Short mmCIF file of C-alpha atoms in Angstrom, two decimals:
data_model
loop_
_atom_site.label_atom_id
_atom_site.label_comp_id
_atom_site.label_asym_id
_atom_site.label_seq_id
_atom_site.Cartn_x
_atom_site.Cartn_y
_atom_site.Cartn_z
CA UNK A 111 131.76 112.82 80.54
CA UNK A 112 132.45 115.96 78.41
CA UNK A 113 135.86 117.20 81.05
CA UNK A 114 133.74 117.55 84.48
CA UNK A 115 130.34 117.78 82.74
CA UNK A 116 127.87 114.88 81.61
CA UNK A 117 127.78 114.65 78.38
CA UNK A 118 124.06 116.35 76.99
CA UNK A 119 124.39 118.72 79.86
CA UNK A 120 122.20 116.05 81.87
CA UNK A 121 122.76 113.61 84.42
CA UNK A 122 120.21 111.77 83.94
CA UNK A 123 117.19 110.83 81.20
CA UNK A 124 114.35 109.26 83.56
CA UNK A 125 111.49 111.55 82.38
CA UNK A 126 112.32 110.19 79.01
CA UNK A 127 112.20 106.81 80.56
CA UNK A 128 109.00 106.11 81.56
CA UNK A 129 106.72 105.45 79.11
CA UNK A 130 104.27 102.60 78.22
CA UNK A 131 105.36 100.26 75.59
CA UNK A 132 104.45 101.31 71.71
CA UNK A 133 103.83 98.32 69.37
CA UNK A 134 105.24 99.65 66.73
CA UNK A 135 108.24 99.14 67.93
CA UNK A 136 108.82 95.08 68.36
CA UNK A 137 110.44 93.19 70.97
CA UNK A 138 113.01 91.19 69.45
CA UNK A 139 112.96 87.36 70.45
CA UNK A 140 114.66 85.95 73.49
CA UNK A 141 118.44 84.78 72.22
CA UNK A 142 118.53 81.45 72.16
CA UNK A 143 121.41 78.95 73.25
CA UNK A 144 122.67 75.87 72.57
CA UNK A 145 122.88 73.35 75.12
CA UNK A 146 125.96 71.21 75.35
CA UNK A 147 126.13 67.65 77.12
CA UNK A 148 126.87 69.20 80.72
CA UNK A 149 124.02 71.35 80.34
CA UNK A 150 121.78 68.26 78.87
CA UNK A 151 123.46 66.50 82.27
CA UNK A 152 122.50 69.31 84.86
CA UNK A 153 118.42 69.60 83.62
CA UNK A 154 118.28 66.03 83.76
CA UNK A 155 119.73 65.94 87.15
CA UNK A 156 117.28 68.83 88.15
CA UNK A 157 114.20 67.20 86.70
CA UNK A 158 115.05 63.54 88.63
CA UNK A 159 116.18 65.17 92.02
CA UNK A 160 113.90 68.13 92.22
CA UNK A 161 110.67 67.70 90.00
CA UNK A 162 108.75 68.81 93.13
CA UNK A 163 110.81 72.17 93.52
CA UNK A 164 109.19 75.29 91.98
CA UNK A 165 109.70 76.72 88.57
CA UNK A 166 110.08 75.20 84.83
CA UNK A 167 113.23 73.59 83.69
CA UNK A 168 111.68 73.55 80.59
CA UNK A 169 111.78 77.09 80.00
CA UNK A 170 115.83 77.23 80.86
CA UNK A 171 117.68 79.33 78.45
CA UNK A 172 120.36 81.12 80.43
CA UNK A 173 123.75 80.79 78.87
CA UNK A 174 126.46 78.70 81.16
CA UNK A 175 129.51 79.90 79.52
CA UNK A 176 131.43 82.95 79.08
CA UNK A 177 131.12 82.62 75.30
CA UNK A 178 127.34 82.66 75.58
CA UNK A 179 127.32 85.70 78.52
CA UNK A 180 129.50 87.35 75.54
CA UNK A 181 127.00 86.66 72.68
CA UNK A 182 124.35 87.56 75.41
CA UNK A 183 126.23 91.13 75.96
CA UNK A 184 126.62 91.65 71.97
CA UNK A 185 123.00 90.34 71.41
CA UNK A 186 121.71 93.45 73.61
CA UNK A 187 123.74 96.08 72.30
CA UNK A 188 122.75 94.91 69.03
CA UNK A 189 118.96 94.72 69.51
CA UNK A 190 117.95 95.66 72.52
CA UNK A 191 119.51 98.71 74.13
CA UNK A 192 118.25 101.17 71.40
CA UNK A 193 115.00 101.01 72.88
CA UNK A 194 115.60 99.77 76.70
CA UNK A 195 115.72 103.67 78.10
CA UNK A 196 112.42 104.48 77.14
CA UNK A 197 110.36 101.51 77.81
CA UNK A 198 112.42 100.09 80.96
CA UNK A 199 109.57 100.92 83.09
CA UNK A 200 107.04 99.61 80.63
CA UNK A 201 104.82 96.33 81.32
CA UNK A 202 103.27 94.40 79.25
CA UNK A 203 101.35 91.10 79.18
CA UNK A 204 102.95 88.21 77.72
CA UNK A 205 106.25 90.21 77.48
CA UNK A 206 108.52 89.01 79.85
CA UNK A 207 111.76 90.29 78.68
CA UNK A 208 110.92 93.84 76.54
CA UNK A 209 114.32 95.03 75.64
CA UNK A 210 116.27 94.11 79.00
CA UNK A 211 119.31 92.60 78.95
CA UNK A 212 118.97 89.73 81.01
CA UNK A 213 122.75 90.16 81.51
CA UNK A 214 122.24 90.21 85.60
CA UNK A 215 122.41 86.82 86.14
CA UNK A 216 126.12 86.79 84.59
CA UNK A 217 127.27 90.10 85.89
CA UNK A 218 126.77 88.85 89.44
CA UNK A 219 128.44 85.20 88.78
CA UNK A 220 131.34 86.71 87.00
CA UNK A 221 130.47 85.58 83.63
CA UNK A 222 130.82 89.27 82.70
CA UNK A 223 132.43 92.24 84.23
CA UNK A 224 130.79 95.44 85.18
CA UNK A 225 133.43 97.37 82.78
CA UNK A 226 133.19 95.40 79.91
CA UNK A 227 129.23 95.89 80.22
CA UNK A 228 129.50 99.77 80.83
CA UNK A 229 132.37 100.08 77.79
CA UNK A 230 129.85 97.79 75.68
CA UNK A 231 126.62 100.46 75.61
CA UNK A 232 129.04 103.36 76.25
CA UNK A 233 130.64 102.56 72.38
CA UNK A 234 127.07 102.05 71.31
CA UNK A 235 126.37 105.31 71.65
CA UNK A 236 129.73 106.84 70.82
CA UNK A 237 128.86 104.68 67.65
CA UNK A 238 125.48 106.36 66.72
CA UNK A 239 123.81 103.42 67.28
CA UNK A 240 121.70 103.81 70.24
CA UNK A 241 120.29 107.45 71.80
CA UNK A 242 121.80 108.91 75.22
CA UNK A 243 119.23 108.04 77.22
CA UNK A 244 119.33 104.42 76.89
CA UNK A 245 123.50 104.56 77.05
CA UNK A 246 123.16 106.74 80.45
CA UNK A 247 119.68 104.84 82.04
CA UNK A 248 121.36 101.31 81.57
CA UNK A 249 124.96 102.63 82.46
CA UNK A 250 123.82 103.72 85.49
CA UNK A 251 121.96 101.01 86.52
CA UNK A 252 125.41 99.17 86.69
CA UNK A 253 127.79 101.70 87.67
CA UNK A 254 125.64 103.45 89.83
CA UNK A 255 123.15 101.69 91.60
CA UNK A 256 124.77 98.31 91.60
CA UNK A 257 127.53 99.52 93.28
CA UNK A 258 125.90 101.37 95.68
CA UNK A 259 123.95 98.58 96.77
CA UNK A 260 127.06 96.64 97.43
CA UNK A 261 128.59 99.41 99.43
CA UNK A 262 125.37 99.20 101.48
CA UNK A 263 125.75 95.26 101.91
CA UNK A 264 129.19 95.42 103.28
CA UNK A 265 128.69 98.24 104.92
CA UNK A 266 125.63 97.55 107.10
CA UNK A 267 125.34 93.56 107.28
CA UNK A 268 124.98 91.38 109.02
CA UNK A 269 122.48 93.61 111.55
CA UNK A 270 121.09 95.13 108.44
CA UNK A 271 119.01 91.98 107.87
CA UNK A 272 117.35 92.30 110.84
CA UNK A 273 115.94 95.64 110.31
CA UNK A 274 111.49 95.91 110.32
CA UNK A 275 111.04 99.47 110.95
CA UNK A 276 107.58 99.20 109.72
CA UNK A 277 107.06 96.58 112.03
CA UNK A 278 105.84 93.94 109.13
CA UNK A 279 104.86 90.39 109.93
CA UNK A 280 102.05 89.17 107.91
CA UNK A 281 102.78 85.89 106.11
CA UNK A 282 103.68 85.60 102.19
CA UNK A 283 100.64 84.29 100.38
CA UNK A 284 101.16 80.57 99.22
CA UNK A 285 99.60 81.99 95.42
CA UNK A 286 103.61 83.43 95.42
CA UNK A 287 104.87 79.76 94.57
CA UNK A 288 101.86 79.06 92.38
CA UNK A 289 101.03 82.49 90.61
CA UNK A 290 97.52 82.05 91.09
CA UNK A 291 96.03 85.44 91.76
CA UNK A 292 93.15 87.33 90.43
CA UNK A 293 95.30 90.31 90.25
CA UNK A 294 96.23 90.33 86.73
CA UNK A 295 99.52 92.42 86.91
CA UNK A 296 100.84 90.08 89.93
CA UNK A 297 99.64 86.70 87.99
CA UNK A 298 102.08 88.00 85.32
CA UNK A 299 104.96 89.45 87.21
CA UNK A 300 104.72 86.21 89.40
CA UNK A 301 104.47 83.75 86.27
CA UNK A 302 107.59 85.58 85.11
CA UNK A 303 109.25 84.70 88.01
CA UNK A 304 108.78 81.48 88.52
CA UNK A 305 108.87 79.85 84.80
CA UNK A 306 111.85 81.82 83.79
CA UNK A 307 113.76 83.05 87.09
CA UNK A 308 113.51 86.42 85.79
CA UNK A 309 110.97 89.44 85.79
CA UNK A 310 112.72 93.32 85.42
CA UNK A 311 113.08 95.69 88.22
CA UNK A 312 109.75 97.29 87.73
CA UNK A 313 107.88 94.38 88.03
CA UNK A 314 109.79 93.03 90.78
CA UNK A 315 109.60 96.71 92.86
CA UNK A 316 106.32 98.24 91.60
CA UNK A 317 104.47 94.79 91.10
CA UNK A 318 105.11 91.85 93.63
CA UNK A 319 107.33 94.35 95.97
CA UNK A 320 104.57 96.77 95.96
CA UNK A 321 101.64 94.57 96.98
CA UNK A 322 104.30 93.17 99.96
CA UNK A 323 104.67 96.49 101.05
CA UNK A 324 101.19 97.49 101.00
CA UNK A 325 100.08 94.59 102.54
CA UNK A 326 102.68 94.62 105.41
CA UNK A 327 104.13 91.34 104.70
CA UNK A 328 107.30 89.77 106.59
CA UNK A 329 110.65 91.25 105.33
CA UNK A 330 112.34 88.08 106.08
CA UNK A 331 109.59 86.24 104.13
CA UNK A 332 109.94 88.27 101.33
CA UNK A 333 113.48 88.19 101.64
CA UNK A 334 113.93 84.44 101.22
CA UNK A 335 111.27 84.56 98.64
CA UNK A 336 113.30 86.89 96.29
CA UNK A 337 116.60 84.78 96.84
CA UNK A 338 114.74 81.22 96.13
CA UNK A 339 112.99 82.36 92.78
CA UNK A 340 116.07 84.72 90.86
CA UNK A 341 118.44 83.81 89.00
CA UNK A 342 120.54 86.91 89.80
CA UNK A 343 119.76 86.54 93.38
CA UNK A 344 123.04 86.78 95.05
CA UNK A 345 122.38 87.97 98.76
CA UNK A 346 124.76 91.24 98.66
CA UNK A 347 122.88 92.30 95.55
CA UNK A 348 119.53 90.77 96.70
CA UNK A 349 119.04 91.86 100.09
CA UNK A 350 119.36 95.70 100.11
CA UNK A 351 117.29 96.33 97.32
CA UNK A 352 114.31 93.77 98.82
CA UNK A 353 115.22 94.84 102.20
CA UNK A 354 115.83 98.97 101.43
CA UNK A 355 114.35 99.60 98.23
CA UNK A 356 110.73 97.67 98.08
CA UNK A 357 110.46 96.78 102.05
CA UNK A 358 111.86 99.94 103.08
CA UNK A 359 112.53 97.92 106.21
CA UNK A 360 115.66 100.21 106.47
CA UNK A 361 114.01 102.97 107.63
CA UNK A 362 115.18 104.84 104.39
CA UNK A 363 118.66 104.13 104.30
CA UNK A 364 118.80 102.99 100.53
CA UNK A 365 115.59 104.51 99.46
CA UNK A 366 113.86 108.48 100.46
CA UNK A 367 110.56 107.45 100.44
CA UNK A 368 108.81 104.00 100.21
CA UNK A 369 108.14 102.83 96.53
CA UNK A 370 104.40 102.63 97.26
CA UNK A 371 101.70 102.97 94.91
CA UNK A 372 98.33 102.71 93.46
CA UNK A 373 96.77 100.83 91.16
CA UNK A 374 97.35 104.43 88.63
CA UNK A 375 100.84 103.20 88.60
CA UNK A 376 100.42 100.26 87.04
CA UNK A 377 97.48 101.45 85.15
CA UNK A 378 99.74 104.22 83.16
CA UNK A 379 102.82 101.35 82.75
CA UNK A 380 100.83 98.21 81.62
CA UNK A 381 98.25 96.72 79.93
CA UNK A 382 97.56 94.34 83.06
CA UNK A 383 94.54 96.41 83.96
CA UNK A 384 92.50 96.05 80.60
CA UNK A 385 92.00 92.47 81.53
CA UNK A 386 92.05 92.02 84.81
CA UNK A 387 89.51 90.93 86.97
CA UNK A 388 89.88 93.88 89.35
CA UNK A 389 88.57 97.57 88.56
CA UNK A 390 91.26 99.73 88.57
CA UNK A 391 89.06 102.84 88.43
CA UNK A 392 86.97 102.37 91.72
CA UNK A 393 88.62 102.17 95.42
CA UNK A 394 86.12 100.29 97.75
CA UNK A 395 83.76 98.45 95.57
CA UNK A 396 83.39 94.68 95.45
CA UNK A 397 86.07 94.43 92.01
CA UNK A 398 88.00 97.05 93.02
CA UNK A 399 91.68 96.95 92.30
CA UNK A 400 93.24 96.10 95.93
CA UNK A 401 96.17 98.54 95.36
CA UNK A 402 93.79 101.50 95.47
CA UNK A 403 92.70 100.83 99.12
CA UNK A 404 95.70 98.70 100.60
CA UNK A 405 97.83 102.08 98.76
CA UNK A 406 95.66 104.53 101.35
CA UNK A 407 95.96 102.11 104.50
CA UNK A 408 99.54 102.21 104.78
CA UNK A 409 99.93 105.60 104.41
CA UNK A 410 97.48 106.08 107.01
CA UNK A 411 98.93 103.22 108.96
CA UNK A 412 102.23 104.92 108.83
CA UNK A 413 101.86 108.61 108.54
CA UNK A 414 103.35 109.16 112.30
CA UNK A 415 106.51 107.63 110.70
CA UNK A 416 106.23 109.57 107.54
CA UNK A 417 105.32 112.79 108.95
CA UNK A 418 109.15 113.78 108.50
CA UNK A 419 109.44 112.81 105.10
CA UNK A 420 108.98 116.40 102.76
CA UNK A 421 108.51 113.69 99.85
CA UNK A 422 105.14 112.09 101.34
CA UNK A 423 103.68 115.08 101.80
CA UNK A 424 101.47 115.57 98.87
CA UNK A 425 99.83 112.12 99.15
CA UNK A 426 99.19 113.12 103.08
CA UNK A 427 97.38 116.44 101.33
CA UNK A 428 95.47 114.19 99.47
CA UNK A 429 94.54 111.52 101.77
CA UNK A 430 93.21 114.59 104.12
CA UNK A 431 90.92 116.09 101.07
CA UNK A 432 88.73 113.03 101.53
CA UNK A 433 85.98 112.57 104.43
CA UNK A 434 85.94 111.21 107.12
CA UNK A 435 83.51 108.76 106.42
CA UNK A 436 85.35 108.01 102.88
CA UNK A 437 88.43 107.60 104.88
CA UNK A 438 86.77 104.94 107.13
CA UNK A 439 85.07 103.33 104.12
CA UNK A 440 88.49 103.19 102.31
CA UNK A 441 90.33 101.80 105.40
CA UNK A 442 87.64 99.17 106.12
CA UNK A 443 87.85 97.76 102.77
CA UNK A 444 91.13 97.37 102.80
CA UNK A 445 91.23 95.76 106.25
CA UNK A 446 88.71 93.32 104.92
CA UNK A 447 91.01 92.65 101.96
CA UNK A 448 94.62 91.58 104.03
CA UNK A 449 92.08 88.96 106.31
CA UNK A 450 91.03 87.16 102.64
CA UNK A 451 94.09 87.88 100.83
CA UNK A 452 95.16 84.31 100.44
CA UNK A 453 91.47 84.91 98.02
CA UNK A 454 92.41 87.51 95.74
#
């Protein structure tokens, strides 16, 4: 803060925040840590008492100490943050960590402190070493949004749990504990999340949380799903932003409008769609991306509930530009695609 203004006259930097990954500028490699005998102790305990659980204990690389969390922190600042503002939206395959942090896990265990976090990329910018935008857009994630979400969780549990007010009970697809999927962006965002107890927010809200939504799956399904696989998953921290933020099975309590979208989405984001099995560019053909039509049905599905909402309106617009007959094409497609999806 510059007295009671933000400093750069802004409050925030998302439209510089959302762009698709450049490869000229390189991902630095994971950090890597050293493993002591309790660790050593722990994955051998894990691989003897729970080799048929999912995930890879192979792939474990979290620190376990406060040291580590530290050299985690200092690790990020160093080579990460400079870059995380602009691509923290971006996807790409084979990338599962870009420039995040992966400081979540420790912030939430107590490994690290909010402050210390906040004071770490705050001095990295006071410090010319990192632009505002990736200071303010990771800042904020912390100070902002975290702590919002854990007003919400004290505030509104336990009945908040039980909220569906989109009425949602289809059943998780089992290729969620196996990442087997034709989709190409949810094989990867899935992968992620099961070998390394990870994937980043856009993944986890625009990926795997958007196909739930679409497809009108169980919030309390979901729910336990995104507890069992994160590392970070702590249920105050967990369960609004599942529940509010990708289920919207709040009603719009955390979130204004329901984070649903197209394929276009991921299309402008990633590089999923170049290889994928799926057409991203067609609705209601055979290979057609299942986003594109499962994206129209719940609109249509829910536009008495959304009539309210000023923010839906332009996708309502659109919806009515199209034909009838295009409508019913568009809805029977994707009606055909939620009684195979255990197929796709």
């Amino acid at each position: 803060m510059n007295a009671n203004e933000p400093i750069g006259g802004r409050w925030n930097y998302d439209t510089e925040n959302r762009q698709a990954w450049n490869k000229n500028d390189p991902t630095p490699s994971a950090l890597q840590f050293d493993r002591d005998q309790i660790d050593l102790d722990v994955i051998g305990l894990v691989k003897r008492e729970f080799k048929e659980h999912i995930g890879q204990i192979n792939h474990f690389n979290w620190a376990t100490t406060r040291q580590q969390a530290l050299e985690a922190l200092q690790y990020f600042i160093n080579y990460q943050l400079i870059h995380f503002g602009q691509y923290q939206d971006a996807m790409v395959s084979g990338k599962d960590y870009l420039f995040h942090s992966l400081l979540s896990p420790y912030l939430n265990c107590g490994l690290l402190s909010p402050k210390e976090v906040c004071d770490a990329a705050q001095q990295a910018y006071f410090d010319h070493h990192v632009p505002l935008n990736a200071a303010e857009g990771f800042i904020r994630q912390i100070l902002g949004w975290r702590e919002f979400i854990r007003g919400i969780y004290w505030l509104k549990m336990p009945t908040y749990s039980d909220l569906n007010e989109l009425q949602a009970d289809r059943n998780l697809p089992d290729y969620f504990w196996t990442a087997e999927t034709k989709i190409l962006c949810l094989r990867e965002a899935l992968r992620n999340s099961l070998e390394n107890a990870y994937a980043h927010h856009i993944q986890r809200l625009m990926v795997i949380g958007n196909f739930t939504l679409l497809n009108g799956i169980s919030p309390k399904q979901v729910n336990d799903w995104y507890l069992s696989v994160y590392a970070d998953a702590f249920e105050w921290v967990q369960l609004p932003n599942t529940h509010g933020m990708v289920l919207f099975a709040d009603g719009g309590l955390v979130a204004s409008k329901p984070y649903a979208a197209s394929g276009n989405y991921i299309h402008r984001m990633s590089n999923y769609c170049q290889n994928c099995h799926y057409n991203v560019k067609t609705k209601t053909e055979q290979d057609s991306c299942p986003f594109n039509s499962l994206y129209w049905n719940f609109l249509a599905k829910h536009r008495v509930f959304f009539s309210s909402n000023h923010r839906m309106s332009m996708m309502y617009k659109q919806w009515d530009k199209l034909s009838q007959d295009d409508q019913n094409t568009i809805l029977t497609h994707a009606n055909d695609l939620q009684k195979r999806i255990e197929e796709l």
